[in-house]
Coordinates of N, CA and C in Angstrom, one line a residue:
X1 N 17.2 -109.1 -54.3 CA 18.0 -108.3 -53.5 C 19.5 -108.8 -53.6
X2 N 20.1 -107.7 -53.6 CA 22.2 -107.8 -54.0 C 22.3 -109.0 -52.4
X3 N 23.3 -110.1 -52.7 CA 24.3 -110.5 -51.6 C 24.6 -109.6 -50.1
X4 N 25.0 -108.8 -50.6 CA 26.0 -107.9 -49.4 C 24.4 -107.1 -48.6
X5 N 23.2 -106.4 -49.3 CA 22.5 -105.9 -48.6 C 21.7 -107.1 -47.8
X6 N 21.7 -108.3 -48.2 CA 21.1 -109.5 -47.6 C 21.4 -110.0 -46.4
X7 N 23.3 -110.0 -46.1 CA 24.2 -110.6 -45.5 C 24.4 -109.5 -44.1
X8 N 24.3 -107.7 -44.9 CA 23.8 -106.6 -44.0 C 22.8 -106.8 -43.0
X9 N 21.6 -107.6 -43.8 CA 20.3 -107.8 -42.7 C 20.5 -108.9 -42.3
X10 N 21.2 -109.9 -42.4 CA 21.4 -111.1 -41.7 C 22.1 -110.7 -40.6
X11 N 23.5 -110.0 -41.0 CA 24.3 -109.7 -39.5 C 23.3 -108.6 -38.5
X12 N 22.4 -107.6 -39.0 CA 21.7 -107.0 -38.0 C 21.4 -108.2 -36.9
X13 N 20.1 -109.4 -37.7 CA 19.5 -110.0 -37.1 C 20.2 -110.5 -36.0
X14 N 20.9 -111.4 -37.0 CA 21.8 -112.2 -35.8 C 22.4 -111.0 -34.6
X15 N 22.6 -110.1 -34.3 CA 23.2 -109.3 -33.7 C 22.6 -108.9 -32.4
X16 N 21.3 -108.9 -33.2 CA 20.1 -108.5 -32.4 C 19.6 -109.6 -31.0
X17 N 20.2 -110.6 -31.4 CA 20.1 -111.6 -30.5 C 18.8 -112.2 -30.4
X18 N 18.5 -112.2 -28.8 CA 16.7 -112.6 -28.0 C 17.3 -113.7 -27.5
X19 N 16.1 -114.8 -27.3 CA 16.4 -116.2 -26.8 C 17.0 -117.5 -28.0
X20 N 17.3 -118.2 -27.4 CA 18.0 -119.5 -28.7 C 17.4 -119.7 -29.7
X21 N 16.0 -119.6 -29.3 CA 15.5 -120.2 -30.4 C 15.7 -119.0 -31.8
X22 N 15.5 -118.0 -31.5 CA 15.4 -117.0 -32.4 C 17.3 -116.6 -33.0
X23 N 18.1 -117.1 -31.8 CA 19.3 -117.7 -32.8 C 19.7 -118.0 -33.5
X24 N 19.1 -119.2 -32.9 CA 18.9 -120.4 -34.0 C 18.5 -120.3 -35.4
X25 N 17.4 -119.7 -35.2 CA 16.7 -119.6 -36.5 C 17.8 -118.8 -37.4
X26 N 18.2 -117.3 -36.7 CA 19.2 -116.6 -37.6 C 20.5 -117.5 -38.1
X27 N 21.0 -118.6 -37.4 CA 22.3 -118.9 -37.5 C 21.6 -120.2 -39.1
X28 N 20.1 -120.4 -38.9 CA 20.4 -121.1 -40.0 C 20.0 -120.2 -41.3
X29 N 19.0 -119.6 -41.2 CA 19.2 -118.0 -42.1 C 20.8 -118.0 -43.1
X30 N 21.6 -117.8 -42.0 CA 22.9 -117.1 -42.4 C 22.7 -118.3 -43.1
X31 N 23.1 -119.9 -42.4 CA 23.8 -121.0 -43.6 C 23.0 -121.2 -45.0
X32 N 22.1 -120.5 -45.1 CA 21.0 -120.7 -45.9 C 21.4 -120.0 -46.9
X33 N 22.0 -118.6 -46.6 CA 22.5 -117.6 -47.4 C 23.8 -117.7 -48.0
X34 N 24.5 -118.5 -47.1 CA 26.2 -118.9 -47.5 C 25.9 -120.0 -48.4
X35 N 24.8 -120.9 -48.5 CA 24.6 -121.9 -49.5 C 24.1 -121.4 -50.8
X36 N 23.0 -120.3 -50.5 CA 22.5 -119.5 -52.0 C 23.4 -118.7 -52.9
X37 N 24.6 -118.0 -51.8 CA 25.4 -117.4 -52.5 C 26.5 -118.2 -53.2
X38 N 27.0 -119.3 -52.2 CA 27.7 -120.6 -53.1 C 27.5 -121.3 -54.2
X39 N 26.0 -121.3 -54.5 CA 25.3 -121.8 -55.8 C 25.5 -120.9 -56.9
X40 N 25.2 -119.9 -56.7 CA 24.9 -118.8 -57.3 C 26.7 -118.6 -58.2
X41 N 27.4 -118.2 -57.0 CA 29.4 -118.6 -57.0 C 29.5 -119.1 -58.5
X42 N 29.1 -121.0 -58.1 CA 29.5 -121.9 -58.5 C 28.6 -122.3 -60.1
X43 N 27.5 -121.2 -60.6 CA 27.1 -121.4 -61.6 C 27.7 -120.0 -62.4
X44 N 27.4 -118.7 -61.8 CA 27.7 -117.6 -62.7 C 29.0 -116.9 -61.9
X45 N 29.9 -117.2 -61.1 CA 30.9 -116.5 -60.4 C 32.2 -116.7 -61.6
X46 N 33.2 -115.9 -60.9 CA 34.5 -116.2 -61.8 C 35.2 -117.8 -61.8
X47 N 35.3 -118.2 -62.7 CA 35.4 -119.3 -63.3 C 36.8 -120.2 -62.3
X48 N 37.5 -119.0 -61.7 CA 38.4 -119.8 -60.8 C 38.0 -120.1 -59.1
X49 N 36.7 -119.7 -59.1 CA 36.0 -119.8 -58.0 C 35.3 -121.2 -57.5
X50 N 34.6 -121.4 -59.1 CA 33.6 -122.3 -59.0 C 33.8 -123.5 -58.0
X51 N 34.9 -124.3 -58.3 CA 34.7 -125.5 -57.2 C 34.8 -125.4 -56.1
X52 N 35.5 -124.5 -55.5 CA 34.8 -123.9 -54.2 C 33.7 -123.2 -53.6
X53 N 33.4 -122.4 -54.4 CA 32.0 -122.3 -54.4 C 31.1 -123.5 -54.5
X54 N 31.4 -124.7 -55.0 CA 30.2 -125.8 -54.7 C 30.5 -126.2 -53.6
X55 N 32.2 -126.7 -52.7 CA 32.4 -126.9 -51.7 C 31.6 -126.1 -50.8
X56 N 31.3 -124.6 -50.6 CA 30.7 -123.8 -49.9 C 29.4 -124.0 -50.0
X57 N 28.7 -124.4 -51.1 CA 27.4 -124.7 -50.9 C 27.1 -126.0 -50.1
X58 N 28.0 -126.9 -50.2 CA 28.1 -128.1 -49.3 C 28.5 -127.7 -47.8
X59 N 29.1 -127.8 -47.5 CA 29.3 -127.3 -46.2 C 28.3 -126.1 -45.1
X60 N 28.0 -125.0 -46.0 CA 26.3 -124.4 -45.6 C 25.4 -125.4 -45.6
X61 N 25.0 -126.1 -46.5 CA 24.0 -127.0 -46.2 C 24.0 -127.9 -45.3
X62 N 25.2 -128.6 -44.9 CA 25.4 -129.3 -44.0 C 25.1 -128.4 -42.5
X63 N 25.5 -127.1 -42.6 CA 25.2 -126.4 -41.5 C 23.8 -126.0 -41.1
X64 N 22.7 -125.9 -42.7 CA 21.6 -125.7 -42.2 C 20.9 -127.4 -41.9
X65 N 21.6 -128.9 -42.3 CA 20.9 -129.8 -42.0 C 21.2 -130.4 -40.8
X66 N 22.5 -130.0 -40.0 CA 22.6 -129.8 -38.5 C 21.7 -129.1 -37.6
X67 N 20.7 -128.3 -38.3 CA 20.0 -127.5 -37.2 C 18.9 -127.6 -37.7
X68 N 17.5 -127.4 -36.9 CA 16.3 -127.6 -37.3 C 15.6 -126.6 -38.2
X69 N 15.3 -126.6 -39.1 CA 15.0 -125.8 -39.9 C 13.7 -124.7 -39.3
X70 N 13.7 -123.4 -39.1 CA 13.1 -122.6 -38.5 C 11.6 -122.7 -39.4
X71 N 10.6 -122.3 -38.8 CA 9.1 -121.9 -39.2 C 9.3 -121.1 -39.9
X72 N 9.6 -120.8 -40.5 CA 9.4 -119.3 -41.6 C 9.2 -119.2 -42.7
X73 N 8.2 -118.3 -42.9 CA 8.0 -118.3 -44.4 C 8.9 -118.0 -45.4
X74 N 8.3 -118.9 -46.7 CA 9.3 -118.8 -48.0 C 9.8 -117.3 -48.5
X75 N 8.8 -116.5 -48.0 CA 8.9 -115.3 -48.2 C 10.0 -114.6 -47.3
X76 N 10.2 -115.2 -46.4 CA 10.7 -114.5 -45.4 C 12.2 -115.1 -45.4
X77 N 12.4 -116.2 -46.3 CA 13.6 -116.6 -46.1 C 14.9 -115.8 -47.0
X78 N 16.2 -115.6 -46.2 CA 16.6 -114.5 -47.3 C 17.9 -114.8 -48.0
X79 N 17.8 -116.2 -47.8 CA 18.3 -116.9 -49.4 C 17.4 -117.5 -50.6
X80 N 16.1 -116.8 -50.2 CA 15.2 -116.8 -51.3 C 15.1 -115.7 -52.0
X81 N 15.4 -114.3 -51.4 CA 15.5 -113.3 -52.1 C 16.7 -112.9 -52.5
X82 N 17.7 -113.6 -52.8 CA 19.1 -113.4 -53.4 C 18.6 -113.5 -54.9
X83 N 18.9 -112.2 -55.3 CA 18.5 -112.1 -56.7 C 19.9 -111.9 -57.8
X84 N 21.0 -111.5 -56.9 CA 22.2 -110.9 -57.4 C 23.2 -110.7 -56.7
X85 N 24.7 -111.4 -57.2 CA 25.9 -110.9 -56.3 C 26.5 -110.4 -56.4
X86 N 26.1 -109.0 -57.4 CA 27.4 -107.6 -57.4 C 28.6 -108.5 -57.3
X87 N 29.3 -107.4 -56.9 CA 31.1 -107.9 -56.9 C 31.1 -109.0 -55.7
X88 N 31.6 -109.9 -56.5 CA 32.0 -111.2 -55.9 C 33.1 -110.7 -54.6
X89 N 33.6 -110.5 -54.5 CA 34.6 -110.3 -53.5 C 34.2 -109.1 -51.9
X90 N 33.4 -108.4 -52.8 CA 32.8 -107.5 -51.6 C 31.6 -108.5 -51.1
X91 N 31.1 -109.2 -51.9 CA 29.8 -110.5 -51.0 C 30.5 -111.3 -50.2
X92 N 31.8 -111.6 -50.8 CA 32.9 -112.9 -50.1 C 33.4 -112.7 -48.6
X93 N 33.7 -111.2 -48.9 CA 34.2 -109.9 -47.2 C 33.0 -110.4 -46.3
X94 N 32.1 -109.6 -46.8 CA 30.7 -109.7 -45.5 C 30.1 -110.9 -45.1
X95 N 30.4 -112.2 -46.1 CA 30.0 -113.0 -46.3 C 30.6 -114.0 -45.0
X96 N 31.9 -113.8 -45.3 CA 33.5 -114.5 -44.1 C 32.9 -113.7 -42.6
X97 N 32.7 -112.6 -42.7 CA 32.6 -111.6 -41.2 C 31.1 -112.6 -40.8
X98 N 30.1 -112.3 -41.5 CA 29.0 -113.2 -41.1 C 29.4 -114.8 -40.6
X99 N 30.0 -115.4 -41.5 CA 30.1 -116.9 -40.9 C 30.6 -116.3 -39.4
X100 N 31.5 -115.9 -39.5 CA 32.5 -115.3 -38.1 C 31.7 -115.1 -36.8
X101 N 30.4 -114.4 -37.3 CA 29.7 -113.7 -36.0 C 28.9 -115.1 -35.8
X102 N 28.4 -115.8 -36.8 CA 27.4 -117.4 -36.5 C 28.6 -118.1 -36.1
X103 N 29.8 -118.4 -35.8 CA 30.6 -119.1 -35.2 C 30.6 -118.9 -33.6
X104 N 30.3 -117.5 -33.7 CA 30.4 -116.7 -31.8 C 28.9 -116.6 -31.4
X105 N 28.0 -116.4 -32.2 CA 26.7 -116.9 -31.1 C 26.4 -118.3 -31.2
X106 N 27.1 -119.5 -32.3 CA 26.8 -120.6 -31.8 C 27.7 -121.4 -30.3
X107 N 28.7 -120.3 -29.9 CA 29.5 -120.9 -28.7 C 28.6 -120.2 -27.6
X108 N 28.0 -118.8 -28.0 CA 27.3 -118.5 -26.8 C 26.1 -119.4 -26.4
X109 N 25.5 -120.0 -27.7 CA 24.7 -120.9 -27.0 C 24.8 -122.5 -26.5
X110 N 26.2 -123.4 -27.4 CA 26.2 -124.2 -26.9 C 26.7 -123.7 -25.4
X111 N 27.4 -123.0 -24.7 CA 28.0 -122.6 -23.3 C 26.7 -122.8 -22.6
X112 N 25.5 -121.9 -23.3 CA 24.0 -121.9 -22.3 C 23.1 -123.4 -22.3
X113 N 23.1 -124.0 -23.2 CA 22.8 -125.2 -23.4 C 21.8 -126.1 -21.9
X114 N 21.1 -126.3 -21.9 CA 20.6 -127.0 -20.8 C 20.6 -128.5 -21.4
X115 N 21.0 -129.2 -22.7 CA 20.6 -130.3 -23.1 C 22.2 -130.8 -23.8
X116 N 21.8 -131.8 -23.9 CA 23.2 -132.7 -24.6 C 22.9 -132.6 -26.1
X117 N 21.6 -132.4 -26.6 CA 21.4 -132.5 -28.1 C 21.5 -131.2 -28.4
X118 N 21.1 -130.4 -28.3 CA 21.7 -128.5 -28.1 C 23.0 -128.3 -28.1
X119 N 23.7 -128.7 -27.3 CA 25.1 -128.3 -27.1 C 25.7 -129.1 -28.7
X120 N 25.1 -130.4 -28.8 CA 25.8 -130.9 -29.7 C 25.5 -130.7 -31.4
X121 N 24.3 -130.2 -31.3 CA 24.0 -129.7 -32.4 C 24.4 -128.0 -32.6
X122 N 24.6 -126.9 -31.3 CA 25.7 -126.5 -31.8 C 27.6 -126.4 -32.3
X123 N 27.7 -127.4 -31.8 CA 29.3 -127.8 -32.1 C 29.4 -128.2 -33.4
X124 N 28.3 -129.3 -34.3 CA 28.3 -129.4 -35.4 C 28.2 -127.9 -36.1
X125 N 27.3 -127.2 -35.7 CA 27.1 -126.0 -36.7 C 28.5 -125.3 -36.9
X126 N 29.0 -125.5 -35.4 CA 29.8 -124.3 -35.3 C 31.4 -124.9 -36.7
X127 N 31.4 -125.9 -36.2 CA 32.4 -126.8 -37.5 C 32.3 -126.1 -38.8
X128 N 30.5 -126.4 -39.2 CA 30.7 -126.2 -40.5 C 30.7 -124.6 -40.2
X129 N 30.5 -124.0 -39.9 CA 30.2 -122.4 -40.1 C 32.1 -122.0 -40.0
X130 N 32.8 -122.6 -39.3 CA 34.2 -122.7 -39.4 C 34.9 -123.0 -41.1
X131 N 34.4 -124.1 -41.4 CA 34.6 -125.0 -42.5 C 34.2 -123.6 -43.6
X132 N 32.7 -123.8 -43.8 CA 32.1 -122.7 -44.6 C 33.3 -121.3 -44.6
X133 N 33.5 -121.1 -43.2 CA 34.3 -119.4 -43.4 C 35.6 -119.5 -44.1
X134 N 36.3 -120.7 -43.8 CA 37.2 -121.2 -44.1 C 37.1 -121.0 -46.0
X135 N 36.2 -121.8 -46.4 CA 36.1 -121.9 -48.1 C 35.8 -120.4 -48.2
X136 N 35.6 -119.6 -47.6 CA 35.0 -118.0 -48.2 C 36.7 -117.9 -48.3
X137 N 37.4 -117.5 -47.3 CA 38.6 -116.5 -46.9 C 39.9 -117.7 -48.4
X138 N 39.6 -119.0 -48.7 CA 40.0 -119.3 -49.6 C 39.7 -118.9 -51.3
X139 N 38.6 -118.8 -51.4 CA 37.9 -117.9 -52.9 C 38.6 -116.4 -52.4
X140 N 38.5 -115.9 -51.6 CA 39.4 -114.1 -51.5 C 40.8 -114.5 -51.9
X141 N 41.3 -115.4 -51.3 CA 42.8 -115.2 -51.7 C 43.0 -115.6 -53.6
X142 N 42.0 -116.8 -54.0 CA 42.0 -117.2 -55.1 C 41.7 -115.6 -56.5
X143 N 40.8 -115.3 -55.6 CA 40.6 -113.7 -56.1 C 41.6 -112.7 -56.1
X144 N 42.3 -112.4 -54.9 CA 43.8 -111.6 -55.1 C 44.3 -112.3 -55.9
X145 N 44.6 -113.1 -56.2 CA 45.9 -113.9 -56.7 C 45.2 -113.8 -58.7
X146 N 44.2 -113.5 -58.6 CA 43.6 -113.4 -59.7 C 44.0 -111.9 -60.4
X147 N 43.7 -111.2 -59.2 CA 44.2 -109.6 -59.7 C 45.8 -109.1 -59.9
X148 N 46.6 -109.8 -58.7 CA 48.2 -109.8 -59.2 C 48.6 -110.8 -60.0
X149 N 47.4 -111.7 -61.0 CA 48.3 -111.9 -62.2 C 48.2 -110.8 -63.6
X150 N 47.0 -110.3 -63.2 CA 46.8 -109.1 -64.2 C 47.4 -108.6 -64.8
X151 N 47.6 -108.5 -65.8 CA 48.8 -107.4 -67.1 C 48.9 -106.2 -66.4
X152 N 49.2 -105.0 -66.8 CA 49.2 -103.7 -66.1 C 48.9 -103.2 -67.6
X153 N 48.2 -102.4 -67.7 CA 47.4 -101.7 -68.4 C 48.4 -100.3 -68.9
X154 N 49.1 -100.1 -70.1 CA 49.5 -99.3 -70.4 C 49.7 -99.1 -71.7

């Protein structure tokens, strides 16, 4: 499955809300997805991408090893069905909007928090998912800046 339709059903999920736990699970989903597509970046992406794209795979990961890894099947995980990233820059858009929306249900839940390891295991996430959005919205500009050095074609 393409990036962008993956990152489509990720933002449903997450959207869709429920209780924490089922958050949870989405918010590590998403980091799971920000790390596959950073791999992905950082071996077949445009060549001025790459080391940030491995930065991004690091910092997703760190966001999925801040949080407990959900019960889910391998099947069901959906940085396992990342098969292809179409245009790099249209995965990078939805990609940034996603970290964005796991930045704002991880405040909704550390705010709900009944525990000191909850709260603080969302503050860690919320960092990297910061950090993470942060390396996406830097590969976009690396990508403009790619397209206005371009010849003009005449």
């Amino acid at each position: 499955m393409d990036a962008v339709r993956l990152i489509v059903t990720s933002r449903r999920a997450l959207a869709g809300g429920g209780e924490a736990p089922q958050v949870m699970a989405e918010v590590w989903q998403a980091q799971a997805l920000a790390q596959a597509i950073g791999s992905r970046l950082a071996v077949a992406g445009p060549p001025e991408l790459r080391g940030e794209a491995l930065g991004l795979t690091e910092l997703a990961g760190r966001g999925c090893g801040v949080l407990e890894r959900p019960d889910i099947a391998v099947a069901e995980l959906r940085a396992a069905q990342l098969t292809e990233l179409g245009d790099a820059r249209q995965a990078l858009l939805y990609l940034g909007g996603l970290l964005g929306e796991v930045g704002i249900a991880l405040v909704g839940l550390a705010c709900a928090a009944d525990d000191e390891t909850t709260y603080w295991q969302c503050m860690e996430a919320i960092d990297a998912a910061d950090e993470s959005r942060d390396r996406v919205l830097q590969m976009l500009r690396r990508l403009a800046d790619r397209v206005e050095e371009l010849p003009e074609a005449g």
